[in-house]
Short mmCIF file of C-alpha atoms and ligand atoms in Angstrom, two decimals:
data_model
loop_
_atom_site.label_atom_id
_atom_site.label_comp_id
_atom_site.label_asym_id
_atom_site.label_seq_id
_atom_site.Cartn_x
_atom_site.Cartn_y
_atom_site.Cartn_z
CA MET A 1 -0.66 29.24 3.35
CA THR A 2 -1.36 32.89 3.93
CA SER A 3 1.30 35.69 3.03
CA ILE A 4 2.00 38.39 4.32
CA ASN A 5 0.13 40.61 2.37
CA GLU A 6 -2.94 38.70 3.24
CA ARG A 7 -2.44 38.19 6.79
CA PRO A 8 -5.57 37.65 9.04
CA SER A 9 -6.39 41.14 10.42
CA PRO A 10 -9.73 42.00 12.26
CA ALA A 11 -10.56 44.72 10.01
CA ALA A 12 -10.51 42.51 7.46
CA THR A 13 -12.10 39.16 8.36
CA ALA A 14 -14.83 40.60 10.37
CA ASN A 15 -17.82 42.57 10.70
CA GLY A 16 -15.41 45.42 12.56
CA THR A 17 -17.70 44.63 16.09
CA THR A 18 -17.30 42.67 18.92
CA HIS A 19 -21.24 42.97 19.65
CA GLY A 20 -21.38 38.91 20.42
CA SER A 21 -18.73 38.05 22.92
CA ALA A 22 -19.88 42.22 24.36
CA ALA A 23 -23.06 40.43 24.99
CA LEU A 24 -21.80 37.28 26.50
CA TYR A 25 -19.29 38.95 28.81
CA GLU A 26 -21.99 40.86 30.28
CA ARG A 27 -24.08 37.15 30.35
CA ALA A 28 -20.92 36.20 32.07
CA LEU A 29 -20.44 38.48 34.60
CA LYS A 30 -23.48 37.87 36.32
CA VAL A 31 -23.02 34.39 37.12
CA MET A 32 -18.85 34.02 37.59
CA PRO A 33 -16.15 36.56 39.67
CA GLY A 34 -14.80 38.69 37.29
CA GLY A 35 -17.20 36.61 34.49
CA CYS A 36 -15.12 33.45 33.81
CA SER A 37 -13.04 30.67 35.51
CA ARG A 38 -9.77 31.69 34.01
CA ASN A 39 -8.01 34.71 34.82
CA THR A 40 -5.55 34.54 31.70
CA ILE A 41 -8.86 34.67 29.03
CA LEU A 42 -9.57 38.17 30.05
CA ARG A 43 -9.59 41.51 27.74
CA LYS A 44 -10.85 44.65 28.45
CA PRO A 45 -13.35 45.93 27.68
CA HIS A 46 -14.08 41.77 27.55
CA PRO A 47 -12.88 38.75 26.94
CA LEU A 48 -13.38 37.27 22.64
CA TYR A 49 -15.18 33.89 22.66
CA VAL A 50 -13.89 31.45 20.83
CA GLU A 51 -15.45 29.75 17.64
CA TYR A 52 -13.27 27.42 16.70
CA GLY A 53 -9.32 26.03 15.98
CA GLU A 54 -8.04 24.68 13.32
CA GLY A 55 -4.28 24.34 13.27
CA CYS A 56 -2.23 27.13 14.48
CA TYR A 57 -5.80 29.84 13.60
CA VAL A 58 -8.25 30.46 15.87
CA THR A 59 -11.06 32.38 15.06
CA ASP A 60 -13.35 33.41 17.06
CA ILE A 61 -17.21 33.76 17.02
CA GLU A 62 -16.72 37.30 15.13
CA GLY A 63 -14.99 35.71 12.79
CA THR A 64 -11.50 36.84 13.11
CA ARG A 65 -8.87 34.68 12.25
CA ARG A 66 -5.99 34.49 14.37
CA ILE A 67 -2.31 32.85 14.43
CA ASP A 68 -1.95 31.10 17.93
CA PHE A 69 1.42 31.78 19.78
CA ALA A 70 -0.47 31.12 22.79
CA ASN A 71 -1.73 27.38 22.64
CA ASN A 72 -3.57 27.43 25.63
CA MET A 73 -0.23 28.23 27.81
CA ALA A 74 1.40 26.56 25.77
CA SER A 75 -0.80 23.44 26.22
CA LEU A 76 -1.06 22.57 22.86
CA ILE A 77 2.15 20.67 21.37
CA HIS A 78 0.63 19.61 17.76
CA GLY A 79 -1.87 23.34 17.55
CA HIS A 80 -5.87 22.48 17.57
CA ALA A 81 -7.85 19.80 16.42
CA GLN A 82 -5.10 17.16 15.34
CA PRO A 83 -7.02 15.20 13.32
CA GLU A 84 -5.32 12.07 14.09
CA VAL A 85 -5.76 13.51 18.08
CA VAL A 86 -9.29 14.13 17.06
CA ALA A 87 -9.91 11.14 15.57
CA ALA A 88 -8.78 8.93 18.85
CA VAL A 89 -10.28 10.69 21.14
CA GLY A 90 -13.49 10.58 19.01
CA ALA A 91 -13.29 6.41 18.39
CA GLN A 92 -12.18 6.79 23.18
CA LEU A 93 -15.91 8.68 23.63
CA GLN A 94 -18.08 6.26 21.96
CA LYS A 95 -16.68 3.92 24.28
CA GLY A 96 -16.98 5.32 27.21
CA THR A 97 -14.73 7.94 29.13
CA ALA A 98 -14.27 7.65 32.76
CA PHE A 99 -14.67 4.52 34.31
CA MET A 100 -13.55 2.68 37.92
CA MET A 101 -12.16 -0.27 35.99
CA ALA A 102 -7.88 -0.24 34.87
CA THR A 103 -7.72 1.06 30.96
CA GLU A 104 -5.12 -0.40 28.10
CA VAL A 105 -4.59 3.39 27.34
CA GLU A 106 -2.79 4.59 30.86
CA VAL A 107 -0.52 1.62 30.76
CA LYS A 108 0.19 2.37 27.13
CA PHE A 109 1.02 5.53 27.92
CA ALA A 110 2.58 5.47 30.70
CA GLU A 111 4.87 3.24 29.14
CA HIS A 112 5.79 5.84 26.52
CA MET A 113 6.26 8.22 28.70
CA CYS A 114 9.31 6.57 30.83
CA GLY A 115 10.81 5.24 28.10
CA ARG A 116 11.45 8.84 26.49
CA ASN A 117 13.49 9.80 29.61
CA PRO A 118 15.56 7.11 31.74
CA GLY A 119 15.05 9.04 35.16
CA PHE A 120 11.43 8.41 34.62
CA GLU A 121 11.68 4.80 36.18
CA LYS A 122 7.55 5.35 37.28
CA ILE A 123 4.81 7.61 36.64
CA ARG A 124 1.85 8.18 38.02
CA PHE A 125 -1.13 10.58 36.02
CA VAL A 126 -3.45 13.02 37.50
CA ASN A 127 -5.22 15.62 36.02
CA SER A 128 -3.40 18.91 35.88
CA GLY A 129 0.06 20.46 36.48
CA THR A 130 -0.50 22.23 39.46
CA GLU A 131 -2.68 18.71 41.18
CA ALA A 132 0.96 17.14 40.03
CA VAL A 133 4.00 19.57 42.31
CA MET A 134 1.38 19.11 44.67
CA ALA A 135 2.05 15.37 44.16
CA CYS A 136 6.16 15.55 44.09
CA LEU A 137 6.07 17.91 47.21
CA LYS A 138 3.90 15.93 49.05
CA ALA A 139 5.70 12.92 48.08
CA SER A 140 9.37 14.32 49.14
CA ARG A 141 7.95 14.96 52.75
CA ALA A 142 6.38 11.46 52.90
CA PHE A 143 9.91 10.25 51.57
CA THR A 144 12.05 12.26 53.29
CA GLY A 145 9.96 13.02 57.12
CA ARG A 146 10.53 16.37 56.77
CA SER A 147 7.68 18.95 55.96
CA LYS A 148 9.54 21.99 54.47
CA ILE A 149 10.47 22.39 50.67
CA ALA A 150 12.93 25.36 48.55
CA LYS A 151 11.42 26.73 45.71
CA VAL A 152 12.90 29.36 43.13
CA GLU A 153 11.28 33.45 43.32
CA GLY A 154 8.41 34.68 41.59
CA ALA A 155 8.27 31.02 39.85
CA TYR A 156 4.90 29.64 39.08
CA HIS A 157 3.88 25.78 40.24
CA GLY A 158 0.01 26.34 39.78
CA ILE A 159 -2.29 27.12 42.94
CA TYR A 160 -0.97 24.36 45.97
CA ASP A 161 -0.64 26.81 48.53
CA TYR A 162 3.27 26.01 48.92
CA ALA A 163 4.04 26.07 45.43
CA GLU A 164 2.04 29.56 44.82
CA ILE A 165 3.97 31.07 47.58
CA SER A 166 6.58 33.98 46.22
CA GLN A 167 5.12 33.83 42.90
CA THR A 168 3.88 36.99 42.64
CA ALA A 169 6.31 38.59 45.39
CA LYS A 170 6.91 42.91 45.01
CA PRO A 171 9.50 45.19 45.43
CA GLY A 172 7.72 46.19 48.17
CA ASN A 173 6.76 42.84 49.73
CA TRP A 174 9.84 40.56 48.48
CA GLY A 175 12.38 41.79 50.79
CA ASP A 176 16.98 41.08 50.36
CA ALA A 177 17.82 39.79 47.58
CA GLU A 178 19.65 37.96 49.88
CA GLN A 179 17.43 35.74 52.07
CA PRO A 180 14.00 36.44 49.72
CA SER A 181 10.81 36.93 51.73
CA SER A 182 7.86 33.80 51.96
CA VAL A 183 5.19 36.50 50.18
CA PRO A 184 1.59 35.24 50.22
CA VAL A 185 -0.29 35.63 47.37
CA SER A 186 -3.79 34.37 48.57
CA ARG A 187 -5.33 36.49 51.72
CA GLY A 188 -5.03 33.89 54.35
CA THR A 189 -2.56 31.80 53.71
CA PRO A 190 -1.66 29.30 56.48
CA PRO A 191 1.77 31.85 58.34
CA ALA A 192 2.84 28.64 59.09
CA THR A 193 2.62 27.77 55.01
CA LEU A 194 4.85 30.71 54.63
CA ASP A 195 7.05 29.43 57.21
CA ASP A 196 7.48 25.86 55.56
CA VAL A 197 8.17 27.92 52.03
CA VAL A 198 11.63 28.02 51.64
CA VAL A 199 12.40 31.16 48.71
CA ILE A 200 15.65 31.05 46.85
CA PRO A 201 17.10 33.03 43.99
CA TYR A 202 17.21 32.24 40.03
CA ASN A 203 20.86 31.52 38.87
CA ASP A 204 22.53 32.71 41.83
CA THR A 205 24.01 30.00 43.07
CA GLU A 206 25.99 31.30 45.95
CA ARG A 207 23.06 33.21 48.10
CA ALA A 208 20.88 30.63 46.88
CA ILE A 209 23.20 27.69 48.93
CA ALA A 210 23.61 29.80 51.15
CA ILE A 211 19.66 30.24 51.76
CA LEU A 212 19.13 25.86 51.77
CA ASP A 213 22.14 25.64 54.10
CA GLU A 214 20.09 27.58 57.11
CA HIS A 215 17.44 24.59 55.95
CA ALA A 216 19.08 21.84 55.78
CA ASP A 217 17.76 19.42 57.63
CA GLN A 218 14.26 20.59 57.47
CA LEU A 219 14.60 20.64 53.07
CA ALA A 220 12.30 17.68 51.91
CA CYS A 221 13.14 18.69 48.63
CA VAL A 222 13.73 21.84 45.88
CA LEU A 223 11.35 22.69 43.48
CA VAL A 224 13.21 24.28 40.28
CA ASP A 225 12.13 24.14 36.53
CA LEU A 226 15.35 24.83 34.54
CA MET A 227 13.58 27.70 31.93
CA ALA A 228 10.67 29.29 34.76
CA HIS A 229 8.48 31.17 33.07
CA ARG A 230 7.58 33.70 35.48
CA VAL A 231 11.21 34.07 35.77
CA GLY A 232 12.18 35.49 32.86
CA LEU A 233 12.17 32.71 30.81
CA VAL A 234 15.50 32.25 31.33
CA LYS A 235 17.30 28.86 31.44
CA ALA A 236 18.89 27.58 34.38
CA ARG A 237 22.51 27.96 34.37
CA ASP A 238 24.46 24.52 34.49
CA GLU A 239 26.20 25.63 37.47
CA TYR A 240 23.25 26.31 39.22
CA VAL A 241 21.15 23.33 38.32
CA ASN A 242 24.74 21.29 39.38
CA ALA A 243 25.24 22.53 42.67
CA LEU A 244 21.12 22.45 43.32
CA ARG A 245 21.47 18.77 42.96
CA LYS A 246 25.26 18.72 44.69
CA TRP A 247 23.55 19.83 47.42
CA THR A 248 20.33 18.74 47.44
CA GLN A 249 22.24 14.97 47.72
CA ASP A 250 24.68 15.85 49.88
CA HIS A 251 21.46 16.19 52.55
CA GLY A 252 19.38 13.87 51.55
CA VAL A 253 16.55 16.95 50.13
CA LEU A 254 14.78 15.98 46.97
CA LEU A 255 15.30 17.40 43.82
CA VAL A 256 11.86 18.17 41.95
CA CYS A 257 11.98 19.65 39.11
CA ASP A 258 9.12 21.13 37.16
CA GLU A 259 8.63 20.54 33.68
CA VAL A 260 5.07 21.46 33.38
CA ILE A 261 5.94 23.66 30.41
CA THR A 262 9.67 22.72 29.68
CA LEU A 263 9.25 19.22 28.38
CA ARG A 264 8.08 20.42 25.32
CA ALA A 265 11.80 21.22 24.80
CA THR A 266 13.75 18.65 24.37
CA TYR A 267 12.72 14.74 23.59
CA GLY A 268 12.76 14.21 27.30
CA GLY A 269 12.36 17.07 29.07
CA ALA A 270 14.60 20.21 29.76
CA GLN A 271 16.43 18.46 32.13
CA THR A 272 18.14 15.86 29.80
CA LYS A 273 19.72 18.79 28.88
CA TYR A 274 21.99 19.35 32.17
CA PRO A 275 24.52 16.13 33.90
CA ILE A 276 22.01 15.09 36.48
CA THR A 277 18.44 13.45 37.11
CA PRO A 278 16.09 15.41 39.19
CA ASP A 279 14.30 12.80 41.56
CA LEU A 280 10.91 14.03 40.77
CA THR A 281 9.86 16.00 38.05
CA ALA A 282 6.36 17.35 37.25
CA MET A 283 4.32 17.37 34.26
CA GLY A 284 1.17 18.14 32.58
CA LYS A 285 -0.26 21.06 29.72
CA MET A 286 1.13 19.41 26.30
CA ILE A 287 1.37 15.34 27.98
CA GLY A 288 -2.33 16.04 27.57
CA GLY A 289 -2.93 16.34 23.62
CA GLY A 290 -5.22 19.19 24.74
CA PHE A 291 -7.19 17.46 27.70
CA PRO A 292 -6.32 18.33 31.32
CA VAL A 293 -3.09 16.25 32.96
CA GLY A 294 -0.19 15.41 35.10
CA ALA A 295 1.97 13.37 35.72
CA ILE A 296 3.97 12.77 38.25
CA ALA A 297 7.87 10.34 37.06
CA GLY A 298 11.18 10.28 38.80
CA ARG A 299 13.04 7.33 41.39
CA ALA A 300 10.86 4.17 41.47
CA ASP A 301 12.08 4.09 45.30
CA ILE A 302 10.43 7.07 46.03
CA MET A 303 7.51 6.68 43.89
CA GLU A 304 6.90 3.97 46.23
CA VAL A 305 5.64 6.64 48.64
CA MET A 306 2.19 6.37 46.89
CA ASN A 307 2.15 2.40 46.21
CA PRO A 308 -1.52 1.71 48.12
CA LEU A 309 -0.48 -2.14 48.58
CA ALA A 310 2.82 -1.15 50.46
CA GLU A 311 1.85 -0.86 54.52
CA PRO A 312 2.23 1.23 55.79
CA VAL A 313 1.00 3.59 52.44
CA LEU A 314 3.05 6.76 52.89
CA PHE A 315 1.05 9.02 50.89
CA PRO A 316 -2.49 7.72 50.27
CA HIS A 317 -3.05 9.11 46.23
CA SER A 318 -5.96 8.90 44.10
CA GLY A 319 -8.26 11.50 41.90
CA THR A 320 -11.67 10.46 40.31
CA PHE A 321 -10.60 11.65 36.45
CA SER A 322 -6.87 10.40 37.03
CA ALA A 323 -5.75 8.73 33.72
CA ASN A 324 -9.28 8.61 32.89
CA PRO A 325 -9.15 7.66 28.63
CA ILE A 326 -9.80 10.68 27.30
CA SER A 327 -6.75 12.31 28.24
CA MET A 328 -4.68 8.95 28.11
CA THR A 329 -5.95 8.80 24.74
CA ALA A 330 -4.97 11.86 23.67
CA GLY A 331 -1.68 12.16 25.36
CA LEU A 332 -0.54 8.93 23.79
CA ILE A 333 -1.44 10.43 20.27
CA THR A 334 -0.05 13.24 20.88
CA MET A 335 3.06 12.29 22.09
CA ARG A 336 4.20 10.08 19.79
CA LEU A 337 3.24 12.37 16.90
CA TYR A 338 5.94 14.68 19.06
CA ASP A 339 9.19 12.49 18.46
CA GLN A 340 12.38 13.65 17.67
CA SER A 341 12.81 14.81 14.74
CA ALA A 342 9.05 17.15 15.75
CA VAL A 343 11.00 18.40 18.48
CA ASN A 344 13.86 19.62 16.06
CA ARG A 345 12.08 21.00 13.90
CA LEU A 346 9.85 23.15 16.32
CA ASN A 347 12.88 24.20 17.60
CA ARG A 348 15.08 25.00 15.14
CA LEU A 349 11.44 27.46 13.59
CA THR A 350 11.63 28.49 17.32
CA LYS A 351 14.90 29.90 17.12
CA MET A 352 14.40 31.50 13.87
CA ALA A 353 11.42 33.53 15.36
CA ARG A 354 13.37 34.52 18.44
CA HIS A 355 15.85 35.77 15.43
CA ARG A 356 13.69 37.85 13.48
CA ILE A 357 12.17 38.96 16.60
CA THR A 358 15.60 40.45 18.17
CA GLU A 359 16.06 41.10 14.46
CA ALA A 360 12.47 43.44 14.44
CA ILE A 361 14.00 44.69 18.01
CA GLU A 362 17.34 46.29 16.09
CA ILE A 363 14.83 47.82 13.28
CA ALA A 364 12.82 49.63 15.16
CA GLY A 365 15.64 50.78 17.26
CA VAL A 366 13.51 50.04 20.85
CA PRO A 367 14.91 48.97 23.95
CA ALA A 368 13.93 45.09 23.98
CA CYS A 369 15.22 42.20 24.12
CA VAL A 370 13.75 37.99 23.92
CA THR A 371 14.46 35.35 25.80
CA GLY A 372 13.93 31.58 25.97
CA GLY A 373 15.09 28.02 24.59
CA GLY A 374 13.21 25.18 22.65
CA SER A 375 9.53 26.11 21.15
CA MET A 376 9.11 29.18 23.93
CA PHE A 377 9.97 32.94 24.16
CA ARG A 378 9.86 35.28 26.37
CA LEU A 379 9.42 39.66 24.85
CA HIS A 380 10.86 41.90 27.67
CA MET A 381 11.40 46.10 26.91
CA LYS A 382 14.24 45.87 28.31
CA PRO A 383 17.44 46.58 26.84
CA GLU A 384 18.99 43.53 28.39
CA PRO A 385 17.69 39.92 29.20
CA PRO A 386 16.75 39.30 32.66
CA ASN A 387 19.19 37.06 34.78
CA ASN A 388 16.32 36.77 37.48
CA TYR A 389 12.92 37.58 39.00
CA ARG A 390 13.72 40.97 39.89
CA ASP A 391 15.24 41.58 37.19
CA THR A 392 12.01 40.70 34.69
CA PHE A 393 9.49 42.49 36.84
CA ALA A 394 8.53 44.93 34.98
CA SER A 395 8.96 48.71 35.59
CA ALA A 396 5.09 50.62 34.72
CA ASP A 397 7.25 52.33 31.88
CA GLU A 398 7.44 48.43 30.49
CA ALA A 399 4.31 47.12 30.93
CA ARG A 400 2.90 49.89 29.42
CA LYS A 401 4.76 49.23 26.19
CA LEU A 402 4.48 46.03 26.39
CA LYS A 403 0.71 46.38 26.42
CA ILE A 404 0.98 48.21 23.40
CA LEU A 405 2.46 44.79 21.69
CA LEU A 406 0.26 42.60 23.16
CA ASP A 407 -2.59 44.72 21.78
CA HIS A 408 -1.06 45.50 18.74
CA ALA A 409 -0.40 42.15 17.75
CA PHE A 410 -3.75 40.92 18.91
CA ASP A 411 -5.54 43.41 16.75
CA ASN A 412 -2.87 42.64 13.54
CA GLY A 413 -3.68 38.36 13.97
CA ILE A 414 -1.53 37.49 16.92
CA MET A 415 -2.48 35.75 20.12
CA LEU A 416 0.73 36.24 22.30
CA ILE A 417 0.58 34.93 26.19
CA ASN A 418 -0.32 38.32 28.52
CA THR A 419 3.15 38.03 29.33
CA GLY A 420 4.45 39.00 25.83
CA SER A 421 5.32 35.05 25.12
CA GLY A 422 4.74 32.51 22.85
CA ALA A 423 4.78 28.97 22.71
CA LEU A 424 5.00 27.55 19.20
CA SER A 425 3.02 24.43 17.60
CA THR A 426 4.13 22.15 15.52
CA ALA A 427 1.56 22.98 13.02
CA MET A 428 3.25 26.66 12.07
CA THR A 429 5.93 26.85 9.38
CA GLU A 430 7.81 29.39 8.76
CA THR A 431 4.62 31.75 6.56
CA GLU A 432 3.42 32.36 10.12
CA ILE A 433 7.20 33.14 11.82
CA ASP A 434 6.91 35.72 8.74
CA ILE A 435 3.74 36.91 10.01
CA LEU A 436 4.36 37.64 13.45
CA ALA A 437 8.00 39.09 12.80
CA GLN A 438 6.69 41.55 10.59
CA VAL A 439 3.43 42.42 13.25
CA MET A 440 6.68 42.26 15.89
CA LEU A 441 7.83 45.11 13.77
CA GLU A 442 5.00 47.15 13.62
CA GLY A 443 4.38 47.47 16.97
CA PHE A 444 7.71 48.18 18.40
CA ARG A 445 7.43 51.04 15.72
CA LYS A 446 4.34 52.09 17.61
CA ILE A 447 5.72 51.46 20.86
CA LYS A 448 8.74 54.37 19.38
CA GLN A 449 6.67 56.68 18.49
CA ALA A 450 4.60 56.34 21.71
C1 PLP B 501 5.94 25.52 35.35
C2 PLP B 501 3.94 25.60 35.40
N1 PLP B 501 3.56 24.06 36.80
C3 PLP B 501 2.73 24.10 36.79
C4 PLP B 501 1.57 25.06 36.27
C5 PLP B 501 0.09 24.23 36.66
O1 PLP B 501 -0.28 24.02 36.05
P1 PLP B 501 -2.02 23.92 35.64
O2 PLP B 501 -2.72 25.05 35.00
O3 PLP B 501 -2.10 22.41 34.76
O4 PLP B 501 -2.63 23.07 36.95
C6 PLP B 501 1.91 25.98 35.38
C7 PLP B 501 0.58 26.82 34.61
O5 PLP B 501 0.81 27.25 34.12
C8 PLP B 501 2.75 26.23 35.19
O6 PLP B 501 3.65 26.96 34.08
#
């Protein structure tokens, strides 16, 4: 294992240039807008291109190795190329990758996932978290016969028109805190979409309920992420979650939890930490074991809207690659390996990481803090942990400081998510946490000097 003194550093492991990546990016710019299909891979002056990943390490084409705290946006719970997943997927590849026939592995995976949480009475698989959230919203509409949805200001739920509203709201357009505006993300978003999305503040029960009351008879569901990443990676307060559950029950509105990221927090998802059961849950990311996936699970009577054997079918639902045997195989092995003891070990390790980074902040004496829970952390260049999206929103100075920190981390062998967040994998040990803490301390000192 790597010790602090021999930690991977570009200077030590690469020839000091990134010519190969620069040349590839030049070619990419000619054929893709922005030179990519996915904005999160971008870096200035150009992205770096990956050669291979192994456990919690990733090596780029220049030969530089970094510890991967991004884990493909929190989707690789066991890191890269987990041997049992590789073997099982390899065997399935030989047998075929997609069929217009059912597969046993889909049934096994559905049984496994339903066994993880009693609230997952029935499940269906799709190909991404975006699709899972979309299916939850459409199922809620089909079940209730109503069209509006409510969501939390700033929360990211993928790119379905309705789910993305307000996700990039800014001080200039987010409106009054009592009544947050429905802010479109993409130009040309239909005005009717804006009207059909009710935006509520996070962790502010009184305001959220007052807003919901205004739309009570038109709402199909309230969509909530119990530790929304873009909102600040702060846990939803018990009182807030309980109030949303009670209000939705009282008004015949469904409660939908987006656990695309937070499912990793416990064996059955972050929702099991609260005394509530959502009606539907959207999942994705880690349950694909590194392959594209999403899932919708929840109450059997609601899931029934997707039943193609019913008459009439309230929400016809299908997808060419849904439940393909590669994603199902990788997902099944991955989730079996992510058993209760793996969850506990990873959460302990991440708690240690949050503690060590907090220590580094204190030693360096910078106004910063760490939020998170389960196997995630997020850094804020603010003295106090934020409570909601508006608190989390970084000022120009905070954004500048975060960039210094992220660049320092990247140049010293640590890959983080561009919001300053980390999602750990079970491939990590205390060694990687030591390196992280040391690099963060240097980074915070750099910020202080700057
Ligand atoms: C909470 C949450 N929901 C939904 C999504 C969308 O998932 P996907 O990128 O697989 O479409 C994401 C993606 O980052 C997410 O973080």
